[in-house]
Coordinates of C-alpha atoms in Angstrom, one line a residue:
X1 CA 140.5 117.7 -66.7
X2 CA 144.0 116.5 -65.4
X3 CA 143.8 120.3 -64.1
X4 CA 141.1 119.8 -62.0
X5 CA 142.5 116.9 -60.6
X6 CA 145.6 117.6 -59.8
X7 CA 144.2 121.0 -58.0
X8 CA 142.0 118.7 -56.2
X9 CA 144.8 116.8 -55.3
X10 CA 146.1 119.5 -53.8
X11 CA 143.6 120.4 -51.5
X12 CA 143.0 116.8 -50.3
X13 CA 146.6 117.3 -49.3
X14 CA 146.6 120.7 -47.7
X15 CA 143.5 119.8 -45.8
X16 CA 144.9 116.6 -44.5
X17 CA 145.4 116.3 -40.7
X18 CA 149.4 117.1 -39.8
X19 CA 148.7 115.6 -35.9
X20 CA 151.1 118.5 -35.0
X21 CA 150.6 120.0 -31.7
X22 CA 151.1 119.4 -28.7
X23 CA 148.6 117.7 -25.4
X24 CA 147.7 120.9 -24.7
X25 CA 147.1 122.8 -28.1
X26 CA 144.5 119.6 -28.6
X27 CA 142.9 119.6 -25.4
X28 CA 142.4 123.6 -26.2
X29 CA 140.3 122.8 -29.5
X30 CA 138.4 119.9 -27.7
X31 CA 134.4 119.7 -28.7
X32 CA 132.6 122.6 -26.4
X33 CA 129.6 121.5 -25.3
X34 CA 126.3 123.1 -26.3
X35 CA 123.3 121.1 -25.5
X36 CA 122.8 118.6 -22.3
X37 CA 118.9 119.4 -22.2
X38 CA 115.7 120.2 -24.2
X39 CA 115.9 122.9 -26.7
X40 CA 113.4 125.7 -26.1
X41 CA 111.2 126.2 -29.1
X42 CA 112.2 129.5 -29.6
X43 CA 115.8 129.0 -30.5
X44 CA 114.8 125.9 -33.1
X45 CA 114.9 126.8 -37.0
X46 CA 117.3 130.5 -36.4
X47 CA 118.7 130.2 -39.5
X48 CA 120.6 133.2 -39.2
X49 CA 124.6 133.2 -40.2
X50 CA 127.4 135.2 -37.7
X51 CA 129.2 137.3 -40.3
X52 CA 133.4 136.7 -39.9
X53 CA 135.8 135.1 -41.8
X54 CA 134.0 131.8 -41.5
X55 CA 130.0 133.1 -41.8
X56 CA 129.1 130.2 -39.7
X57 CA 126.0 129.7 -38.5
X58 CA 124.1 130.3 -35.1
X59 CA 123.5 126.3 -33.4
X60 CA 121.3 126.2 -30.2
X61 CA 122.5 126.1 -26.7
X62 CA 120.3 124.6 -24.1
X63 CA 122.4 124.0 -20.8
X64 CA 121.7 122.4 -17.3
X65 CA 122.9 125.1 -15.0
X66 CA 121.5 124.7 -11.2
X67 CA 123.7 128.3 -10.0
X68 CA 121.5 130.7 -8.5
X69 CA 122.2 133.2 -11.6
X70 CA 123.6 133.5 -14.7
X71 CA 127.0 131.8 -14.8
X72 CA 130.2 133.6 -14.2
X73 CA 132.9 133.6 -17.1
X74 CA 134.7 130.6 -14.8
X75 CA 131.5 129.0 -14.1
X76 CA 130.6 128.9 -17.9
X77 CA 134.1 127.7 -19.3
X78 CA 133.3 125.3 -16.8
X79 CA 130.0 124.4 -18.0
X80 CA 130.7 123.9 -21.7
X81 CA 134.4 122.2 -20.5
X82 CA 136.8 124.3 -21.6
X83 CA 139.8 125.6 -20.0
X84 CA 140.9 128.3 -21.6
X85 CA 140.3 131.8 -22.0
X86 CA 136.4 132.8 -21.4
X87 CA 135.1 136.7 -21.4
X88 CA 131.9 138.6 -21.5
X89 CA 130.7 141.1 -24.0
X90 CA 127.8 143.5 -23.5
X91 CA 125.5 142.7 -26.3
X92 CA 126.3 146.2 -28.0
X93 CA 130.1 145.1 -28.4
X94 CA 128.6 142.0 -29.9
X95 CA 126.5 143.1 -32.6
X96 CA 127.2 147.2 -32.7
X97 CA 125.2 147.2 -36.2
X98 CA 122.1 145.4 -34.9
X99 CA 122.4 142.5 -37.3
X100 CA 121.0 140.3 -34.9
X101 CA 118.5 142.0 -33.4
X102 CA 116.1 138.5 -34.3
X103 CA 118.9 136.2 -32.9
X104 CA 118.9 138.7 -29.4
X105 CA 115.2 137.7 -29.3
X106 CA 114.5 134.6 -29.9
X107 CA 117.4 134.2 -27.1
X108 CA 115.2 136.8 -24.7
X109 CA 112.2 134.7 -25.0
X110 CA 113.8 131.8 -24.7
X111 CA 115.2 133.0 -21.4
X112 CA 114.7 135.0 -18.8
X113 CA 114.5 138.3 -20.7
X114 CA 118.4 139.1 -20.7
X115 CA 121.1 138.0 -22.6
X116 CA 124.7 137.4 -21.8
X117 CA 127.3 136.9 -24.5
X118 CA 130.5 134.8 -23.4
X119 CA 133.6 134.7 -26.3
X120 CA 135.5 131.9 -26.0
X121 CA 138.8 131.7 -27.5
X122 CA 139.7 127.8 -29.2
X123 CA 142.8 129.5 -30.6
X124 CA 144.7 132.4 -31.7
X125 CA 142.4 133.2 -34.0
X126 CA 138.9 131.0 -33.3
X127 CA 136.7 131.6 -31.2
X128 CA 132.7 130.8 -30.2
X129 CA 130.1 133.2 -29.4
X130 CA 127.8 132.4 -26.9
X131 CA 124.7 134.2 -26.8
X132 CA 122.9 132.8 -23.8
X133 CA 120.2 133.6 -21.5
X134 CA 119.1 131.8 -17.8
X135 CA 116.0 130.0 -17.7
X136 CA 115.3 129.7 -13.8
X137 CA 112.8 128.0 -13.8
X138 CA 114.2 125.0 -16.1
X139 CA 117.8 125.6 -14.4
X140 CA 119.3 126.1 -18.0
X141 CA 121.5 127.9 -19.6
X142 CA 120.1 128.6 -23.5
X143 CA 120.6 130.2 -26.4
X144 CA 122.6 130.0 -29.2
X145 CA 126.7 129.9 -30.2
X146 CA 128.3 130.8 -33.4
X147 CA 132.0 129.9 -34.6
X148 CA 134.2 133.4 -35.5
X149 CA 137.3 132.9 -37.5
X150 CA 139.3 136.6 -36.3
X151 CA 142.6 137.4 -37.6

């Protein structure tokens, strides 16, 4: 038994909070923001998990966005608030194996019929995966996001 705790000991300690860093190195892993609005029903209950070192699961995004199309990778970084690095991926680079073929749905119905994904780097080896679509009509930005641990 002593084993056990001591080994539990030991992970307490390793998982402990250093505060190491700098301003900016926080700021960088900041919350991103992924809802301001209603959820569309369509992306509630996707229980599906993004496959990387983490298998995290997909969380809904549902976004006020008034722009007269689909945010640009500027104007989205700017819309979750974050002020790093922000790219696009065509949704074959995203999932080349179709192992989200449900997730790509649920995210065309809940917008406007296409889908967008942004990557967003929170590190040098984290990122999120927004898979978004435009709902003009609303003026929203939805979908869903999903953390990636990539090293």
């Amino acid at each position: 038994m002593s084993s056990d705790e001591g080994y539990s000991a030991f992970l307490d300690q390793a998982n402990q909070d250093t505060g190491a860093g700098d301003a900016s190195t926080q700021s960088s892993h900041a919350p991103l923001k992924a809802t301001d609005t209603d959820v569309p029903a369509a992306l509630q209950g996707i229980e599906q998990t993004y496959v990387s070192e983490a298998d995290e699961p997909f969380e809904p995004v549902s976004l006020k966005w008034t722009g007269r199309s689909m945010p640009s990778e500027n104007d989205f970084a700017s819309l979750i608030g974050h002020k790093a690095e922000v790219s696009t991926l065509s949704t074959r680079d995203f999932d080349p194996k179709g192992e989200y073929k449900g997730v790509m749905e649920a995210v065309e119905k809940a917008g406007d019929g296409k889908v967008r994904v942004f990557r967003v780097e929170v590190g040098s080896t984290r990122v999120w995966y927004y898979v978004v679509g435009w709902e003009k009509a609303a003026g929203k930005v939805v979908g869903v996001r999903a953390k990636a641990v990539e090293s």
